[in-house]
Amino acid sequence: MSSAMAWKKVAWRSPSNIALIKYWGKYGRQLPRNPSISMTLKNCYTDTEMEYRFGNVSNGPVLDFRFQGKHDEVFAARIMHYLDDISAEKPFLKNLEMRVNSSNSFPHSAGVASSASSMSAFVLCMLVAENQIIGVEKDMDDFLREASSFSRLASGSAARSLFGGYVIWGESAFIPHSSSRFAMPVTEVAPVFQRYRDAVMIVSSKKKTMASTRGHKLMEDHPFAQERYGQARVNLSRMIEILRNGDQMGFAELLEHEALTLHALMMSSIPGYIEIKPNTINIIDKIREYRDKSGVPLAFTLDAGPNVHILYPEEDKEEVIYFIKHQLKDLCENKKWIDDEMGTGPERLL
Ligand code: PMV
């Protein structure tokens, strides 16, 4: 390895994503039990800046981690654990010192999952540092594929944040070269799905009852596990078909079915647990009532918590925002909701 060098700097912005077909259950080294598809967001992202220096230490990595300018020991410990996990594949880490500052565009306490955006932003910085240190220039496709694979090892859903639009992670016979090791974009998408939006209703910003690592683990002895993995595969093929043919009402039905199934799996785990809140259900009821009355094809989905994501076409933006302001906002914690839309993936800032 080369001798000590000066501090260098790299920065990336990486987005969050919301799963349409859910990943719930994993095995081996962060491999999903079933394939998933997500939509990449635009306004919910993490900016991570990394200063790094190579060659001054031999028992590294050495990490100084700050979140929004302040030391964050919990997050630092999580990253150190991750770096330890990948040390065999990334021996350069032994000689690396890092000063990292990370910040989210959405409030920390908004109850929006931030591990996908934060871990992918960190991995992008780390891989740029590696390439610079070992002196290789990878083409963008190879670089993003590697970033997806290493993000997966940090947090499963982070694998999908490396690409814009709709993204598949896991194998499907309908998407050539799809893989459980990394995600890739779904490119055959009908015009109506190319400009979709996501309004996130913040029902609660409190910590979830169950960390997702434990939730995945409970799938191992889940009475419906095998049934679910088979069903998810079928739902994934249906979603690929719907994205191709532009069937918006079919999309709404399948999206909601996946969200409710995810929460039904949590409730029927052993022990069972409940992540939704009364206002999650109140919001869902209002969305369905509004769709039936107006014919606007908006639909809800949920991640592992109580907040409700409303997906809808760009052309219905005005109507949907009016509906949110008049009927849903009061059901949100401190009337808080996030106005987001489909994004194009990570962006290098420095
Ligand atoms: O990425 P993890 O391990 O936090 O799991 C995320 C699981 C869900 O958000 C519930 C579904 C998904 O596919 O993102």
CSV table of C-alpha atoms and ligand atoms in Angstrom, one decimal:
chain,number,residue,atom,x,y,z
A,1,MET,CA,0.0,0.0,0.0
A,2,SER,CA,1.1,3.6,-0.6
A,3,SER,CA,2.4,5.9,2.1
A,4,ALA,CA,0.5,8.5,4.1
A,5,MET,CA,-1.5,11.0,2.2
A,6,ALA,CA,-3.3,14.3,2.9
A,7,TRP,CA,-6.9,14.6,3.9
A,8,LYS,CA,-9.3,14.4,0.9
A,9,LYS,CA,-13.0,15.0,0.7
A,10,VAL,CA,-16.0,13.4,-1.0
A,11,ALA,CA,-19.7,14.0,-0.5
A,12,TRP,CA,-22.9,12.3,-1.8
A,13,ARG,CA,-26.6,12.9,-1.5
A,14,SER,CA,-28.6,9.7,-1.5
A,15,PRO,CA,-32.4,9.3,-1.3
A,16,SER,CA,-34.8,7.2,0.7
A,17,ASN,CA,-37.1,4.8,-1.0
A,18,ILE,CA,-40.5,3.3,-0.4
A,19,ALA,CA,-41.2,-0.4,-1.1
A,20,LEU,CA,-44.2,-1.2,-3.3
A,21,ILE,CA,-43.6,-5.0,-3.0
A,22,LYS,CA,-42.1,-5.5,0.5
A,23,TYR,CA,-39.0,-7.3,1.6
A,24,TRP,CA,-39.7,-9.0,4.9
A,25,GLY,CA,-37.6,-11.9,5.9
A,26,LYS,CA,-33.9,-12.5,5.1
A,27,TYR,CA,-31.2,-15.2,5.3
A,28,GLY,CA,-27.4,-15.5,5.0
A,29,ARG,CA,-25.6,-12.3,4.5
A,30,GLN,CA,-28.5,-9.9,4.1
A,31,LEU,CA,-30.1,-11.8,1.3
A,32,PRO,CA,-33.9,-11.3,0.9
A,33,ARG,CA,-36.3,-14.2,1.1
A,34,ASN,CA,-38.3,-12.6,-1.7
A,35,PRO,CA,-37.7,-10.0,-4.3
A,36,SER,CA,-39.0,-6.4,-3.7
A,37,ILE,CA,-39.7,-3.3,-5.8
A,38,SER,CA,-39.5,0.3,-4.6
A,39,MET,CA,-40.0,3.8,-5.7
A,40,THR,CA,-37.0,6.1,-5.1
A,41,LEU,CA,-37.9,9.4,-3.4
A,42,LYS,CA,-36.6,12.9,-4.1
A,43,ASN,CA,-37.0,15.2,-1.2
A,44,CYS,CA,-36.2,12.7,1.6
A,45,TYR,CA,-32.5,12.2,1.4
A,46,THR,CA,-29.2,12.1,3.4
A,47,ASP,CA,-26.2,14.3,2.6
A,48,THR,CA,-23.0,12.7,3.7
A,49,GLU,CA,-19.6,14.4,3.6
A,50,MET,CA,-16.5,12.3,4.2
A,51,GLU,CA,-13.0,13.5,4.8
A,52,TYR,CA,-10.6,10.7,4.6
A,53,ARG,CA,-6.9,10.0,4.9
A,54,PHE,CA,-5.0,6.8,4.1
A,55,GLY,CA,-1.9,5.3,5.4
A,56,ASN,CA,-1.4,7.0,8.8
A,57,VAL,CA,-2.9,4.2,10.9
A,58,SER,CA,-2.5,0.5,10.7
A,59,ASN,CA,-5.2,-0.7,13.1
A,60,GLY,CA,-8.1,1.2,11.6
A,61,PRO,CA,-10.6,2.1,10.5
A,62,VAL,CA,-10.8,5.2,12.6
A,63,LEU,CA,-14.1,7.0,12.5
A,64,ASP,CA,-15.3,10.4,13.7
A,65,PHE,CA,-19.0,10.4,13.0
A,66,ARG,CA,-21.3,13.4,13.3
A,67,PHE,CA,-25.0,13.7,12.6
A,68,GLN,CA,-26.0,17.2,11.8
A,69,GLY,CA,-22.7,18.5,13.2
A,70,LYS,CA,-22.9,16.6,16.5
A,71,HIS,CA,-21.2,13.4,17.5
A,72,ASP,CA,-23.5,10.5,17.3
A,73,GLU,CA,-22.1,7.5,19.1
A,74,VAL,CA,-25.0,5.1,18.4
A,75,PHE,CA,-24.8,5.7,14.6
A,76,ALA,CA,-21.0,5.6,14.8
A,77,ALA,CA,-21.1,2.2,16.5
A,78,ARG,CA,-23.5,0.9,13.8
A,79,ILE,CA,-21.1,2.0,11.1
A,80,MET,CA,-18.1,0.5,12.9
A,81,HIS,CA,-19.9,-2.8,13.2
A,82,TYR,CA,-20.7,-2.6,9.5
A,83,LEU,CA,-17.0,-1.8,8.6
A,84,ASP,CA,-15.9,-4.7,10.7
A,85,ASP,CA,-18.3,-7.0,8.8
A,86,ILE,CA,-16.9,-6.0,5.4
A,87,SER,CA,-13.2,-5.9,6.5
A,88,ALA,CA,-12.2,-9.0,4.6
A,89,GLU,CA,-13.6,-7.5,1.3
A,90,LYS,CA,-12.2,-4.1,2.0
A,91,PRO,CA,-8.7,-4.4,3.5
A,92,PHE,CA,-7.9,-0.8,2.7
A,93,LEU,CA,-10.1,0.1,5.7
A,94,LYS,CA,-7.4,-1.0,8.1
A,95,ASN,CA,-5.4,2.1,7.1
A,96,LEU,CA,-8.3,4.5,6.8
A,97,GLU,CA,-9.2,7.5,9.0
A,98,MET,CA,-12.6,9.1,8.3
A,99,ARG,CA,-14.3,12.3,9.5
A,100,VAL,CA,-17.9,11.9,8.5
A,101,ASN,CA,-20.8,14.4,8.8
A,102,SER,CA,-24.3,13.3,7.8
A,103,SER,CA,-27.6,15.2,7.7
A,104,ASN,CA,-31.1,14.3,6.6
A,105,SER,CA,-33.4,16.6,4.6
A,106,PHE,CA,-36.3,15.3,6.7
A,107,PRO,CA,-36.5,15.8,10.5
A,108,HIS,CA,-34.7,13.1,12.4
A,109,SER,CA,-37.9,12.5,14.4
A,110,ALA,CA,-40.3,12.4,11.5
A,111,GLY,CA,-40.6,8.7,11.8
A,112,VAL,CA,-39.3,8.3,8.2
A,113,ALA,CA,-36.9,5.4,7.9
A,114,SER,CA,-33.5,6.9,7.3
A,115,SER,CA,-31.2,3.9,7.1
A,116,ALA,CA,-31.7,3.4,3.3
A,117,SER,CA,-30.6,7.0,2.5
A,118,SER,CA,-27.9,7.3,5.3
A,119,MET,CA,-26.2,3.9,4.7
A,120,SER,CA,-26.2,4.3,0.9
A,121,ALA,CA,-24.7,7.8,1.2
A,122,PHE,CA,-22.0,6.5,3.5
A,123,VAL,CA,-21.2,3.6,1.2
A,124,LEU,CA,-21.0,5.8,-1.9
A,125,CYS,CA,-18.4,8.0,-0.1
A,126,MET,CA,-16.5,5.0,1.2
A,127,LEU,CA,-16.2,3.5,-2.3
A,128,VAL,CA,-15.1,6.7,-3.9
A,129,ALA,CA,-12.4,6.9,-1.3
A,130,GLU,CA,-11.3,3.4,-2.0
A,131,ASN,CA,-11.2,3.9,-5.8
A,132,GLN,CA,-9.2,7.1,-5.3
A,133,ILE,CA,-6.8,5.3,-2.9
A,134,ILE,CA,-6.2,2.3,-5.0
A,135,GLY,CA,-6.2,4.3,-8.2
A,136,VAL,CA,-9.0,2.7,-10.2
A,137,GLU,CA,-11.7,4.4,-12.1
A,138,LYS,CA,-14.8,2.2,-12.4
A,139,ASP,CA,-17.5,2.8,-14.9
A,140,MET,CA,-20.7,4.2,-13.4
A,141,ASP,CA,-22.8,0.9,-13.8
A,142,ASP,CA,-20.1,-1.2,-12.1
A,143,PHE,CA,-19.7,1.5,-9.4
A,144,LEU,CA,-23.4,1.7,-8.6
A,145,ARG,CA,-23.8,-2.1,-8.6
A,146,GLU,CA,-21.0,-2.4,-6.1
A,147,ALA,CA,-22.5,0.4,-4.0
A,148,SER,CA,-25.8,-1.3,-4.1
A,149,SER,CA,-24.3,-4.6,-3.0
A,150,PHE,CA,-22.3,-3.0,-0.1
A,151,SER,CA,-25.3,-0.9,0.9
A,152,ARG,CA,-27.3,-4.1,1.2
A,153,LEU,CA,-24.9,-5.4,3.7
A,154,ALA,CA,-25.5,-2.3,5.8
A,155,SER,CA,-29.3,-2.3,5.5
A,156,GLY,CA,-31.3,-4.4,3.1
A,157,SER,CA,-33.6,-1.7,1.7
A,158,ALA,CA,-30.6,0.6,1.2
A,159,ALA,CA,-29.6,-1.6,-1.8
A,160,ARG,CA,-32.5,0.0,-3.7
A,161,SER,CA,-31.5,3.6,-3.0
A,162,LEU,CA,-28.7,3.6,-5.5
A,163,PHE,CA,-31.0,4.0,-8.5
A,164,GLY,CA,-33.8,6.4,-9.6
A,165,GLY,CA,-37.4,5.6,-10.5
A,166,TYR,CA,-38.6,2.0,-9.7
A,167,VAL,CA,-36.0,-0.4,-8.5
A,168,ILE,CA,-36.0,-4.2,-8.1
A,169,TRP,CA,-33.9,-6.1,-5.6
A,170,GLY,CA,-34.0,-9.9,-5.7
A,171,GLU,CA,-34.4,-12.3,-8.5
A,172,SER,CA,-37.3,-12.3,-10.9
A,173,ALA,CA,-37.7,-14.2,-14.2
A,174,PHE,CA,-39.3,-11.1,-15.7
A,175,ILE,CA,-36.3,-8.8,-15.2
A,176,PRO,CA,-33.1,-10.1,-16.8
A,177,HIS,CA,-30.0,-10.1,-14.5
A,178,SER,CA,-32.0,-9.2,-11.4
A,179,SER,CA,-30.2,-10.4,-8.3
A,180,SER,CA,-30.4,-10.8,-4.5
A,181,ARG,CA,-27.0,-9.3,-4.1
A,182,PHE,CA,-27.7,-5.9,-5.6
A,183,ALA,CA,-30.6,-3.9,-6.9
A,184,MET,CA,-31.2,-2.5,-10.4
A,185,PRO,CA,-33.7,-0.1,-12.1
A,186,VAL,CA,-36.9,-1.3,-13.6
A,187,THR,CA,-36.9,0.5,-17.0
A,188,GLU,CA,-40.1,-0.6,-18.7
A,189,VAL,CA,-42.6,1.8,-17.2
A,190,ALA,CA,-45.8,3.2,-18.7
A,191,PRO,CA,-45.9,7.0,-19.0
A,192,VAL,CA,-48.5,7.4,-16.3
A,193,PHE,CA,-46.2,5.8,-13.7
A,194,GLN,CA,-43.2,7.8,-14.7
A,195,ARG,CA,-44.2,10.8,-12.7
A,196,TYR,CA,-45.6,9.5,-9.5
A,197,ARG,CA,-45.7,11.4,-6.1
A,198,ASP,CA,-45.5,10.3,-2.5
A,199,ALA,CA,-47.1,12.3,0.3
A,200,VAL,CA,-46.0,10.9,3.7
A,201,MET,CA,-48.5,11.4,6.5
A,202,ILE,CA,-46.6,11.5,9.8
A,203,VAL,CA,-48.9,9.6,12.3
A,204,SER,CA,-46.1,9.2,14.9
A,205,SER,CA,-42.5,10.1,15.1
A,206,LYS,CA,-41.8,7.8,18.0
A,207,LYS,CA,-39.5,4.8,17.7
A,208,LYS,CA,-41.1,1.7,16.3
A,209,THR,CA,-42.1,-1.1,18.7
A,210,MET,CA,-39.8,-3.6,17.0
A,211,ALA,CA,-36.5,-2.9,15.2
A,212,SER,CA,-36.7,-4.2,11.7
A,213,THR,CA,-33.8,-6.6,12.3
A,214,ARG,CA,-35.9,-8.4,14.9
A,215,GLY,CA,-39.0,-8.2,12.7
A,216,HIS,CA,-37.1,-10.0,9.9
A,217,LYS,CA,-35.8,-12.5,12.4
A,218,LEU,CA,-39.4,-13.3,13.6
A,219,MET,CA,-40.1,-14.4,10.0
A,220,GLU,CA,-37.9,-17.4,10.5
A,221,ASP,CA,-40.4,-19.2,12.6
A,222,HIS,CA,-43.5,-17.4,11.2
A,223,PRO,CA,-46.4,-19.7,10.6
A,224,PHE,CA,-47.1,-18.1,7.2
A,225,ALA,CA,-43.5,-17.5,6.1
A,226,GLN,CA,-43.4,-19.9,3.1
A,227,GLU,CA,-46.9,-18.8,2.0
A,228,ARG,CA,-45.7,-15.2,2.1
A,229,TYR,CA,-42.5,-15.7,0.1
A,230,GLY,CA,-44.5,-17.4,-2.6
A,231,GLN,CA,-47.2,-14.7,-2.6
A,232,ALA,CA,-44.6,-11.9,-2.7
A,233,ARG,CA,-43.1,-13.5,-5.9
A,234,VAL,CA,-46.5,-13.6,-7.5
A,235,ASN,CA,-47.2,-10.0,-6.4
A,236,LEU,CA,-43.8,-8.9,-7.8
A,237,SER,CA,-44.6,-10.3,-11.2
A,238,ARG,CA,-48.0,-8.6,-11.1
A,239,MET,CA,-46.4,-5.3,-10.2
A,240,ILE,CA,-43.9,-5.5,-13.0
A,241,GLU,CA,-46.8,-6.1,-15.4
A,242,ILE,CA,-48.8,-3.2,-14.0
A,243,LEU,CA,-45.9,-0.8,-14.2
A,244,ARG,CA,-45.6,-1.8,-17.9
A,245,ASN,CA,-49.2,-1.6,-18.8
A,246,GLY,CA,-50.2,1.5,-16.8
A,247,ASP,CA,-53.1,0.0,-14.9
A,248,GLN,CA,-53.5,2.5,-12.1
A,249,MET,CA,-56.4,0.9,-10.2
A,250,GLY,CA,-54.6,-2.4,-10.4
A,251,PHE,CA,-51.6,-0.6,-8.9
A,252,ALA,CA,-53.7,0.8,-6.0
A,253,GLU,CA,-55.2,-2.6,-5.2
A,254,LEU,CA,-51.8,-4.4,-5.2
A,255,LEU,CA,-50.0,-1.6,-3.3
A,256,GLU,CA,-52.5,-1.6,-0.5
A,257,HIS,CA,-52.6,-5.4,-0.4
A,258,GLU,CA,-48.8,-5.5,0.1
A,259,ALA,CA,-48.9,-2.9,2.9
A,260,LEU,CA,-51.7,-4.6,4.8
A,261,THR,CA,-50.0,-8.0,4.3
A,262,LEU,CA,-46.7,-6.6,5.8
A,263,HIS,CA,-48.6,-5.5,8.9
A,264,ALA,CA,-50.6,-8.7,9.1
A,265,LEU,CA,-47.3,-10.6,9.1
A,266,MET,CA,-46.1,-8.5,12.1
A,267,MET,CA,-49.3,-9.0,14.0
A,268,SER,CA,-49.2,-12.8,13.3
A,269,SER,CA,-45.5,-13.2,14.3
A,270,ILE,CA,-44.7,-15.0,17.5
A,271,PRO,CA,-44.8,-12.9,19.5
A,272,GLY,CA,-47.2,-10.6,17.6
A,273,TYR,CA,-46.8,-6.9,17.6
A,274,ILE,CA,-48.6,-3.8,16.3
A,275,GLU,CA,-47.0,-0.9,14.5
A,276,ILE,CA,-50.0,0.9,13.2
A,277,LYS,CA,-51.9,3.5,15.3
A,278,PRO,CA,-55.6,4.5,15.4
A,279,ASN,CA,-54.8,7.4,13.0
A,280,THR,CA,-53.1,5.0,10.5
A,281,ILE,CA,-56.5,3.3,10.1
A,282,ASN,CA,-58.4,6.6,10.1
A,283,ILE,CA,-56.2,7.9,7.3
A,284,ILE,CA,-56.5,4.7,5.3
A,285,ASP,CA,-60.3,4.8,5.6
A,286,LYS,CA,-60.4,8.4,4.3
A,287,ILE,CA,-58.1,7.5,1.4
A,288,ARG,CA,-60.3,4.7,0.3
A,289,GLU,CA,-63.5,6.7,0.7
A,290,TYR,CA,-62.0,9.6,-1.3
A,291,ARG,CA,-60.8,7.3,-4.1
A,292,ASP,CA,-64.2,5.7,-4.4
A,293,LYS,CA,-66.0,9.1,-4.5
A,294,SER,CA,-63.5,11.0,-6.7
A,295,GLY,CA,-62.1,8.3,-9.0
A,296,VAL,CA,-58.6,9.7,-8.3
A,297,PRO,CA,-56.3,6.6,-8.3
A,298,LEU,CA,-54.3,7.5,-5.2
A,299,ALA,CA,-53.3,4.6,-3.0
A,300,PHE,CA,-51.6,4.0,0.4
A,301,THR,CA,-48.6,2.0,1.5
A,302,LEU,CA,-46.8,1.6,4.8
A,303,ASP,CA,-43.3,0.8,5.7
A,304,ALA,CA,-42.7,-1.0,9.0
A,305,GLY,CA,-44.1,1.9,11.0
A,306,PRO,CA,-47.4,3.8,11.4
A,307,ASN,CA,-46.9,6.5,8.8
A,308,VAL,CA,-49.0,6.4,5.7
A,309,HIS,CA,-47.4,7.0,2.2
A,310,ILE,CA,-49.9,8.1,-0.4
A,311,LEU,CA,-48.8,7.4,-3.9
A,312,TYR,CA,-50.6,9.2,-6.8
A,313,PRO,CA,-50.0,10.5,-10.3
A,314,GLU,CA,-48.4,13.9,-10.8
A,315,GLU,CA,-51.5,15.1,-12.8
A,316,ASP,CA,-53.7,14.8,-9.7
A,317,LYS,CA,-51.3,16.8,-7.5
A,318,GLU,CA,-53.6,19.7,-6.8
A,319,GLU,CA,-56.6,17.7,-6.0
A,320,VAL,CA,-54.7,15.3,-3.7
A,321,ILE,CA,-53.0,18.1,-1.8
A,322,TYR,CA,-56.4,19.8,-1.3
A,323,PHE,CA,-57.7,16.5,0.1
A,324,ILE,CA,-54.7,16.1,2.4
A,325,LYS,CA,-55.0,19.6,3.7
A,326,HIS,CA,-58.7,19.3,4.4
A,327,GLN,CA,-59.1,15.8,5.5
A,328,LEU,CA,-55.8,14.2,6.5
A,329,LYS,CA,-53.5,16.8,8.0
A,330,ASP,CA,-55.4,17.0,11.3
A,331,LEU,CA,-54.9,13.2,11.8
A,332,CYS,CA,-51.1,13.7,11.5
A,333,GLU,CA,-48.8,14.3,14.5
A,334,ASN,CA,-48.5,18.1,14.8
A,335,LYS,CA,-50.3,18.2,11.4
A,336,LYS,CA,-47.0,17.1,9.8
A,337,TRP,CA,-46.7,15.6,6.4
A,338,ILE,CA,-44.0,15.4,3.7
A,339,ASP,CA,-44.6,16.3,0.1
A,340,ASP,CA,-42.4,14.1,-2.0
A,341,GLU,CA,-42.1,12.6,-5.4
A,342,MET,CA,-40.2,10.1,-7.5
A,343,GLY,CA,-36.5,10.9,-7.7
A,344,THR,CA,-33.6,10.1,-10.0
A,345,GLY,CA,-31.2,8.5,-7.5
A,346,PRO,CA,-28.0,9.6,-5.7
A,347,GLU,CA,-26.0,12.6,-6.7
A,348,ARG,CA,-22.3,13.3,-6.1
A,349,LEU,CA,-21.9,16.7,-4.3
A,350,LEU,CA,-18.1,16.8,-4.0
B,1,PMV,O1,-34.0,-2.5,5.2
B,1,PMV,P1,-34.6,-3.1,6.5
B,1,PMV,O2,-33.8,-4.2,6.9
B,1,PMV,O3,-34.8,-2.0,7.5
B,1,PMV,O4,-36.0,-3.7,6.2
B,1,PMV,C1,-37.0,-2.9,5.6
B,1,PMV,C2,-38.3,-3.6,5.4
B,1,PMV,C3,-39.5,-2.8,4.9
B,1,PMV,O5,-39.2,-1.4,4.9
B,1,PMV,C4,-40.6,-3.1,5.8
B,1,PMV,C5,-39.9,-3.2,3.5
B,1,PMV,C6,-39.0,-2.8,2.4
B,1,PMV,O6,-38.9,-3.6,1.4
B,1,PMV,O7,-38.4,-1.7,2.4
